[in-house]
Short mmCIF file of C-alpha atoms in Angstrom, two decimals:
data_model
loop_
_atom_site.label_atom_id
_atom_site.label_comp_id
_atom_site.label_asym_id
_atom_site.label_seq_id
_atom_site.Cartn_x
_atom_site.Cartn_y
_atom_site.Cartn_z
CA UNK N 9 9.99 11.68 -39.03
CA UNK N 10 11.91 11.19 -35.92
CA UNK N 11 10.62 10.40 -31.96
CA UNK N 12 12.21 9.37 -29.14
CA UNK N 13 11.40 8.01 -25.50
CA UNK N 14 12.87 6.53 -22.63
CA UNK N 15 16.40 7.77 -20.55
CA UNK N 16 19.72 6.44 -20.08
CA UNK N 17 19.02 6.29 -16.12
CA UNK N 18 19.63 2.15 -15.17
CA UNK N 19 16.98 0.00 -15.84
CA UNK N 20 15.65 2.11 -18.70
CA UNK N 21 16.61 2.33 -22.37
CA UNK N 22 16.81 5.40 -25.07
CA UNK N 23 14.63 4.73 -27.57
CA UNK N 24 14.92 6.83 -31.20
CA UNK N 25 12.80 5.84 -34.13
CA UNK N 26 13.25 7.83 -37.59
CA UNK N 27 11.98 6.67 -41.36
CA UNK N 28 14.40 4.12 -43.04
CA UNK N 29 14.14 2.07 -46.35
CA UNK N 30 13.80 -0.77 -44.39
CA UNK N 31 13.31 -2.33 -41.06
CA UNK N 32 16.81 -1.77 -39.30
CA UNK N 33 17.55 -2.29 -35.54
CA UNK N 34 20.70 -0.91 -33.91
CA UNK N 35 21.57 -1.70 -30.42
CA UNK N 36 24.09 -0.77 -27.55
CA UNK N 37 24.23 -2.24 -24.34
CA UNK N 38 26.63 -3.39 -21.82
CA UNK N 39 24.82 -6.62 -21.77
CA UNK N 40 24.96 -6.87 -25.73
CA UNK N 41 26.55 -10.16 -25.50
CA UNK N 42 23.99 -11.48 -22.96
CA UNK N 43 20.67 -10.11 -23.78
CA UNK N 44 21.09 -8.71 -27.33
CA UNK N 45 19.32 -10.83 -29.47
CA UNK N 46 16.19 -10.54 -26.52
CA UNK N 47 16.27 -7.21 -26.90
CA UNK N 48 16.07 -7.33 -30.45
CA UNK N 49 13.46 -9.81 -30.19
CA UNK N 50 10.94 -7.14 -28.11
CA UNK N 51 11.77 -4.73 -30.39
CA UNK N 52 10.76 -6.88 -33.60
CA UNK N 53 7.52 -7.99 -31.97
CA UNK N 54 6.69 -4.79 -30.36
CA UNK N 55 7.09 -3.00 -34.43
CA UNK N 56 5.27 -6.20 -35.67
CA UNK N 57 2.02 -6.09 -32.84
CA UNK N 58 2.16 -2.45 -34.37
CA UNK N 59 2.43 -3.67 -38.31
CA UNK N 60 5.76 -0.95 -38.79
CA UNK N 61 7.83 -1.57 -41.20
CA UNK N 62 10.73 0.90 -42.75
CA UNK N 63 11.88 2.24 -39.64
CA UNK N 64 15.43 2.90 -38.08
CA UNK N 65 14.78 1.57 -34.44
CA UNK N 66 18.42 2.76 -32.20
CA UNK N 67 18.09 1.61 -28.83
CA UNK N 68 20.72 2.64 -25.85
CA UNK N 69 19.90 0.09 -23.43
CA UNK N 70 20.90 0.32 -19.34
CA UNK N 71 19.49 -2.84 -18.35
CA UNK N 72 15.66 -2.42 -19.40
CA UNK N 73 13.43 -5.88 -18.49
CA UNK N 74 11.33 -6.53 -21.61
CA UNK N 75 8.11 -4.66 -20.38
CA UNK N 76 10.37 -1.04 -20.35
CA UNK N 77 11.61 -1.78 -24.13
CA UNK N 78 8.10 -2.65 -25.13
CA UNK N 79 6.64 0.75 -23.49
CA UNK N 80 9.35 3.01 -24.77
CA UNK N 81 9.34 1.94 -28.74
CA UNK N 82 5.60 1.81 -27.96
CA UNK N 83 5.87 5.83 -26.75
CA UNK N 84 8.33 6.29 -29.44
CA UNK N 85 5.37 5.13 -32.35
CA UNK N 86 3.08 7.13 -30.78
CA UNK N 87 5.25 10.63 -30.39
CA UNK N 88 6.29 10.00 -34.09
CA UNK N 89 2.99 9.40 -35.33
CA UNK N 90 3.08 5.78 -36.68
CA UNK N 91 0.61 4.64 -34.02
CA UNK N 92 -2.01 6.37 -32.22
CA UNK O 14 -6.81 -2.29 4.22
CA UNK O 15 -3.07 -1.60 4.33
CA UNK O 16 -0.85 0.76 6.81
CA UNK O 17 1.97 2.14 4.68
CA UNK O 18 0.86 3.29 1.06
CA UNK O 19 4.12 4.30 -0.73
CA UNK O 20 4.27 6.86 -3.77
CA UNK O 21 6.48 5.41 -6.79
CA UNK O 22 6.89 7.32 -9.98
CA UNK O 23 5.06 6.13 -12.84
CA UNK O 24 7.83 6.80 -15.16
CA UNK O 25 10.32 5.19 -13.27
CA UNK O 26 11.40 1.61 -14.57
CA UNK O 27 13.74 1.07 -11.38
CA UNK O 28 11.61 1.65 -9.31
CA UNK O 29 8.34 0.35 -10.41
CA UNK O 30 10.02 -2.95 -10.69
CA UNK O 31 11.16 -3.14 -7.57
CA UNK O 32 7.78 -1.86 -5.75
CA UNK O 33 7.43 -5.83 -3.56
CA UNK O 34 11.01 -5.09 -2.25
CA UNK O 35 9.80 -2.67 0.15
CA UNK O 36 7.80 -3.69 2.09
CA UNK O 37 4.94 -1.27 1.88
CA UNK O 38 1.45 -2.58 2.06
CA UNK O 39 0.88 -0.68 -0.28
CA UNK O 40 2.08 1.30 -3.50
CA UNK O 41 0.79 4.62 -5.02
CA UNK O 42 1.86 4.64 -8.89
CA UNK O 43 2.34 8.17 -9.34
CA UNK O 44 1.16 9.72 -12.66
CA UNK O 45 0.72 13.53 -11.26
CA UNK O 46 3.24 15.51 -9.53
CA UNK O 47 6.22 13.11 -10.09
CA UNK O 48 5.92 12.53 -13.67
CA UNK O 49 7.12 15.69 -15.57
CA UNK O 50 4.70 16.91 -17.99
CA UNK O 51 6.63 15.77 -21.13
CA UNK O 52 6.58 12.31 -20.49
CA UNK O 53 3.12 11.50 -19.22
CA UNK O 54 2.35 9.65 -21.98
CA UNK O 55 5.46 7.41 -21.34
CA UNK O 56 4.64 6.97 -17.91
CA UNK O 57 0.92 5.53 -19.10
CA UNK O 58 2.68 3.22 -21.52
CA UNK O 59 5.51 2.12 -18.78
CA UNK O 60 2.39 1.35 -16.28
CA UNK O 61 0.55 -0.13 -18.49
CA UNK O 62 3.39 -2.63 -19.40
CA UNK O 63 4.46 -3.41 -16.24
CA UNK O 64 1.12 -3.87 -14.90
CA UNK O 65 0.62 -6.60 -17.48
CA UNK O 66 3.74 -8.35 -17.29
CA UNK O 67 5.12 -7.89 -13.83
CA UNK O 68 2.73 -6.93 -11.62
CA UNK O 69 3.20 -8.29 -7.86
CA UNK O 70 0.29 -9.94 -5.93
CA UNK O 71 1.09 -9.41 -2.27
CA UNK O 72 -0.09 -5.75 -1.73
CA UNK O 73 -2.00 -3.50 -3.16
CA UNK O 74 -1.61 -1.45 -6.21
CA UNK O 75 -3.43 1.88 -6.54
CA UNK O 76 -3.28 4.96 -9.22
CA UNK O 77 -2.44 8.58 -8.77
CA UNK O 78 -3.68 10.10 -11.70
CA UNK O 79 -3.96 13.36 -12.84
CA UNK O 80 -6.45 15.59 -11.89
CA UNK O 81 -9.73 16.07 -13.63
CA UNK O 82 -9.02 19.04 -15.31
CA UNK O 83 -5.61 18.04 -16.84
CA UNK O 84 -6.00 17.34 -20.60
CA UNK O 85 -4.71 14.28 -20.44
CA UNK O 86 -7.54 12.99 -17.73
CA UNK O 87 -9.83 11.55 -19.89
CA UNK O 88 -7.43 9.64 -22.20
CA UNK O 89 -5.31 8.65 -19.13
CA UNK O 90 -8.71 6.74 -17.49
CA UNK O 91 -9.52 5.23 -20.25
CA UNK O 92 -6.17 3.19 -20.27
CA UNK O 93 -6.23 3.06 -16.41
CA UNK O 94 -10.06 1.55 -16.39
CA UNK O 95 -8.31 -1.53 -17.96
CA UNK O 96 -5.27 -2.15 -15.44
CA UNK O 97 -6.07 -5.06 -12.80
CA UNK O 98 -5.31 -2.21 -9.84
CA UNK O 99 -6.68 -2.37 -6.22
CA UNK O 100 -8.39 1.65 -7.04
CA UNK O 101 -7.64 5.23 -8.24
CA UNK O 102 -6.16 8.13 -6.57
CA UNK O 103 -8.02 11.64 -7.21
CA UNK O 104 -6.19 14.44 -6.86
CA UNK O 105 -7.53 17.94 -5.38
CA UNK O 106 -10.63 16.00 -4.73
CA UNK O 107 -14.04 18.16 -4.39
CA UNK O 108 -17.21 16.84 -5.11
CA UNK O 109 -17.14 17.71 -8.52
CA UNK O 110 -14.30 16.43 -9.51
CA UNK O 111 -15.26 13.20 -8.05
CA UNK O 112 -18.70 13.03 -9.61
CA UNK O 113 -17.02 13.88 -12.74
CA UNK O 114 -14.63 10.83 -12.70
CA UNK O 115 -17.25 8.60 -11.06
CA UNK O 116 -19.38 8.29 -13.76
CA UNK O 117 -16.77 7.19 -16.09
CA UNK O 118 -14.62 4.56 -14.16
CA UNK O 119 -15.67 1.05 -12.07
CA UNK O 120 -12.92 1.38 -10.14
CA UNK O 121 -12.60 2.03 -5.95
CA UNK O 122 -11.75 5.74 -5.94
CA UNK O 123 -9.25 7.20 -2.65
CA UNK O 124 -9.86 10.64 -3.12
CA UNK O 125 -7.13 12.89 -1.78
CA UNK O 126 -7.95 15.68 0.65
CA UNK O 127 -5.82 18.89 -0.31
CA UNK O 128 -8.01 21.93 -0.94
CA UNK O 129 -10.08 24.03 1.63
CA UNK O 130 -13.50 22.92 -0.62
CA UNK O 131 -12.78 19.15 -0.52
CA UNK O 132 -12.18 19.36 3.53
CA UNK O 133 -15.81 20.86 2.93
CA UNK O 134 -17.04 17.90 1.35
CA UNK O 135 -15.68 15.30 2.41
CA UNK O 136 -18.79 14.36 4.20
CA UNK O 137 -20.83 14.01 0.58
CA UNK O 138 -17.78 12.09 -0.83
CA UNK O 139 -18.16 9.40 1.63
CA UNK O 140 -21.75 8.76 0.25
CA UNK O 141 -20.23 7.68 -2.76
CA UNK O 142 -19.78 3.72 -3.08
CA UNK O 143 -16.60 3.71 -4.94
CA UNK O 144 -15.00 6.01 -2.28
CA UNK O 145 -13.34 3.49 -0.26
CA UNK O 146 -11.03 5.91 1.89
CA UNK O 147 -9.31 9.23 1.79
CA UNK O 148 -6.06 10.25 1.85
CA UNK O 149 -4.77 13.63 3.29
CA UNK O 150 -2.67 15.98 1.67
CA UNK O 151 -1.35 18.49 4.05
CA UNK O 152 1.53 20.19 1.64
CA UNK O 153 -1.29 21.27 -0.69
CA UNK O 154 -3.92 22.32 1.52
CA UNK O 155 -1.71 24.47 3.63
CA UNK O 156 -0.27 25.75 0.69
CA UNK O 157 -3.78 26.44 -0.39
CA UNK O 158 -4.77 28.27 2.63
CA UNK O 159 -1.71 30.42 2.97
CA UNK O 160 -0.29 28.86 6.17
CA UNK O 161 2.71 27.33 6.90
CA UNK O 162 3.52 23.93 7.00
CA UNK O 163 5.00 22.92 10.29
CA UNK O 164 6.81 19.36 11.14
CA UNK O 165 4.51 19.28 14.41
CA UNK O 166 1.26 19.99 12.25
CA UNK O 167 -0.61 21.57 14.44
CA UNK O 168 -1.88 23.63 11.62
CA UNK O 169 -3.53 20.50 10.17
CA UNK O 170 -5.15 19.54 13.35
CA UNK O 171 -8.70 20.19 12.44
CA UNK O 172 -8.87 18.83 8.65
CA UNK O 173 -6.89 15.18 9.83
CA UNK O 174 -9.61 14.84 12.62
CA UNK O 175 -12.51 16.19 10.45
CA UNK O 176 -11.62 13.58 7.92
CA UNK O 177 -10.45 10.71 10.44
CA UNK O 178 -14.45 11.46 11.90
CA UNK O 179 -16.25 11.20 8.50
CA UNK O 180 -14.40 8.42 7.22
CA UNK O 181 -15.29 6.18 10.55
CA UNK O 182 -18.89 7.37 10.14
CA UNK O 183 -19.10 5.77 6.25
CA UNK O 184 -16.49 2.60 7.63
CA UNK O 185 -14.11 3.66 4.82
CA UNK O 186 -10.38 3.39 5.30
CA UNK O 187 -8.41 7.29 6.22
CA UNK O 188 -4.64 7.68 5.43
CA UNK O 189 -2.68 10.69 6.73
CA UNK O 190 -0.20 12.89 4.77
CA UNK O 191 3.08 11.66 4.07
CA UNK O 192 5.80 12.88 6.65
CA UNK O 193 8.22 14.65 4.31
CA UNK O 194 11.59 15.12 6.86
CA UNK O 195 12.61 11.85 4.72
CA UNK O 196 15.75 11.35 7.68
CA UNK O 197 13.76 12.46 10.84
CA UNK O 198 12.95 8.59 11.72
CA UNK O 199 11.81 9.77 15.32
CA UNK O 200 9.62 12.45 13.99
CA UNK O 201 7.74 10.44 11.74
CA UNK O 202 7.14 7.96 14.28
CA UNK O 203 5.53 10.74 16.73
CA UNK O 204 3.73 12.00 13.52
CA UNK O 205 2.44 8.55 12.50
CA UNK O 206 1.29 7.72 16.24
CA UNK O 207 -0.52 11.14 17.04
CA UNK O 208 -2.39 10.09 13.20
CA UNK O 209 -3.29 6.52 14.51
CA UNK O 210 -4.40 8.33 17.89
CA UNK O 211 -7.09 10.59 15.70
CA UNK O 212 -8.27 7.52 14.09
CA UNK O 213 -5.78 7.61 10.85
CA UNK O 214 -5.63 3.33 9.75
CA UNK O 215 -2.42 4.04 7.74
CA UNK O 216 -0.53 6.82 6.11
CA UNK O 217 1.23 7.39 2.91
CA UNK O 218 5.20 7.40 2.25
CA UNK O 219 6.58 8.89 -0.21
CA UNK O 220 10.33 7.17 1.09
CA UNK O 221 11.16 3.58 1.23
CA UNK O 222 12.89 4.09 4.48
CA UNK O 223 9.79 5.00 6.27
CA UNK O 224 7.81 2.25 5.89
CA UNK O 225 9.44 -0.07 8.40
CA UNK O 226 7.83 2.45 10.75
CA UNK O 227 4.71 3.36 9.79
CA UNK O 228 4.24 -0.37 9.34
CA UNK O 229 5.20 -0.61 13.45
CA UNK O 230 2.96 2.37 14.24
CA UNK O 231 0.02 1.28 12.46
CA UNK O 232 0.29 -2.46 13.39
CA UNK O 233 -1.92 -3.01 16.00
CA UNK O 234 -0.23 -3.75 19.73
CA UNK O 235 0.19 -7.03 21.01
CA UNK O 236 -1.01 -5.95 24.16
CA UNK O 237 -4.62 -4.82 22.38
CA UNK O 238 -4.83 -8.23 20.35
CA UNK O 239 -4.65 -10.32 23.52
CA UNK O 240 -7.00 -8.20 25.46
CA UNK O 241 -9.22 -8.29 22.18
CA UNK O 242 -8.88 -11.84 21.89
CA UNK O 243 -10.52 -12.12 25.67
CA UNK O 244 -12.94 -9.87 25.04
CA UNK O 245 -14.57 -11.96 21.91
CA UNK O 246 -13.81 -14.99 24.32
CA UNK O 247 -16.00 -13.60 27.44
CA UNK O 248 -18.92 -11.80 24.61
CA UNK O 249 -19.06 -15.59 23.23
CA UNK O 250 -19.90 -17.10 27.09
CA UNK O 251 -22.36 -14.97 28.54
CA UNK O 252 -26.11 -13.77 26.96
CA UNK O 253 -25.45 -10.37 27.66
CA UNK O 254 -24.99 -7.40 25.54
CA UNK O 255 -22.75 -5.57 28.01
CA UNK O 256 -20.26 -6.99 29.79
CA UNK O 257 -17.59 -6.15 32.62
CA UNK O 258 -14.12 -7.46 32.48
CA UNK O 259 -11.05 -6.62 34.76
CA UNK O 260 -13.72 -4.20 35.91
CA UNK O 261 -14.65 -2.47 32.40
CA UNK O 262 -18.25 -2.50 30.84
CA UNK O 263 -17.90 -3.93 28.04
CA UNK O 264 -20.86 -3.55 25.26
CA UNK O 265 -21.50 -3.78 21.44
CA UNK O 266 -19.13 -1.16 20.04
CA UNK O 267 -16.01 -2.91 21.91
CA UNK O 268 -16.68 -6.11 21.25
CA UNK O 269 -16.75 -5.22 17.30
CA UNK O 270 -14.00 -2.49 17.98
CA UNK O 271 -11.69 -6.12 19.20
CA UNK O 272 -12.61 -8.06 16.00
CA UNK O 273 -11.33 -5.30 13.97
CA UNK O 274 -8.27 -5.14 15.63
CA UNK O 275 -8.11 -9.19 15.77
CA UNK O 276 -8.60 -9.03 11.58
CA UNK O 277 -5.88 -6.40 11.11
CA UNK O 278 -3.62 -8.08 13.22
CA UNK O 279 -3.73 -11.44 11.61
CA UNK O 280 -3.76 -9.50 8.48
CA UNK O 281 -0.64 -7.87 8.84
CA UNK O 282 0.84 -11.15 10.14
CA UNK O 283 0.34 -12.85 7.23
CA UNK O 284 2.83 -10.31 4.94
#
């Protein structure tokens, strides 16, 4: 299973979500250094509010506030099927 | 009550987050025409996220949605009947369509005017409770009548003052079309001031750089406040229901015509 959501326009993020062994998170962002471990943060929570586990989570981030990462990984559950 | 109303996409995060920076009185989350139909559902999460985490308090927030025969409609209102927002947008409003969504939301419906049937029943819609205005939508409706759409719009003459007329009959707020020559400044001021002439109380915007104008057109004139502000003065001092000043009669519908415009003015101060 693999979905996706979200753009690489500023402000937003690129969101793809595929099956995984475990619970991995890869970002990229210019602001890695800066706001990496927040984004990582939304991204845990958001899969934990949701009770996912075993997921690849890649996010290409272009200076999405929390509420945009927490909307696309949310759209990203849903369009794979791990949510409804 | 608010004089600019400006459409932002609903799937746009740039945007959406910086809705207070522009000074509209209000904002028009689009989730129809701007919203491509891949990524509707992303748009509904977006809103619904930003609604909940960032939403601004100093103007109001309303809710194009899709129209009631989309197939996302009903799942979309569902979601939408939970968001803290100020009312809904309806589409190619008719009096079907609005019945239809009616009985399933709580929410202040602004239905928009854009087919030859809802000109037609407009009248009925304004019997409705939750229909707090209407909004005009000339690009549709001359698009649905085969005519062409002109930048003096003479061709939408009759429908603006046919709705501008009902919606001052049920006391419900009327917003004109949005003026789409996004760099003709001067042009949308004459279009925005022959709207406020017909009765129009604001108008929608579907570009940030109009709003400084529309704002200016539909603010009311200093000149009216202070003769309103007389007016309430003299109707407070004499027994009389009719009046002459600076050799006027003035009688019931003025003096209430003065308090509205005294209301809106300190209104509009206040942003």
């Amino acid at each position: 299973m693999k979905a996706i959501a979200g753009t690489y326009e500023s402000s937003d993020c690129f969101i793809k979500i595929s099956d995984n062994n475990k619970t991995e998170i890869i970002i990229e962002s210019n602001v890695f250094e800066q706001f990496g471990d927040a984004i990582r943060d939304v991204i845990t929570k958001t899969l934990q509010e949701y009770n996912i586990n075993n997921v690849l989570v890649e996010c290409f981030d272009k200076g999405a506030l929390d509420y945009t990462i927490k909307s696309r990984v949310t759209t990203a559950l849903k369009r794979g099927g791990y949510i409804e | 009550m608010s004089r600019s109303y400006l459409f932002i996409p609903g799937n746009n995060p740039s945007m959406l987050q910086q809705m207070d920076v522009f000074e509209a009185d209000a904002i028009i989350i689009d989730l129809e025409d701007s919203v491509v139909e891949y990524d509707k559902d992303a748009a509904i999460d977006l809103v619904n996220n930003y609604l909940q985490q960032l939403k601004p308090t100093n103007l109001e927030i309303f809710v194009r949605i899709n129209d009631v025969d989309h197939p996302r409609f009903l799942a979309d209102l569902i979601a939408i009947n939970t968001w803290n927002i100020d009312g809904i947008i309806l589409p190619k409003a008719t009096l079907d369509s609005l019945k239809k969504i009616s009985s399933q939301t709580t929410k202040p419906i602004i239905p928009i005017i854009e087919t030859p049937l809802g000109v037609l029943d407009v009248k009925e819609m304004a019997c409705f409770p939750k229909v707090i205005g209407f909004l005009l939508g000339a690009e549709d409706l001359t698009k649905e009548l085969g005519i062409k759409r002109s930048q003096e719009g003479k061709e939408i003459f009759y429908a603006r003052s046919h709705i501008a007329i009902v919606a001052h009959a049920y006391n419900k707020r009327v917003i004109d079309t949005p003026y789409v020559y996004t760099k003709d400044l001067e042009g949308l001021k004459q279009d925005s001031q022959f709207a406020q002439n017909l009765g129009f109380t604001g108008k929608a915007v579907i570009h940030p750089n109009h709003v400084p104008i529309v704002n200016e057109v539909f603010m009311p004139q200093i000149e009216d406040v202070i003769l309103a502000k007389r007016i309430i003065e003299k109707a407070k001092e004499t027994n009389f229901g009719a009046f002459s000043l600076d050799g006027k009669m003035i009688d019931k519908p003025i003096i209430e015509r003065s308090k509205k415009i005294i209301a809106l003015y300190e209104k509009y101060q206040r942003k």
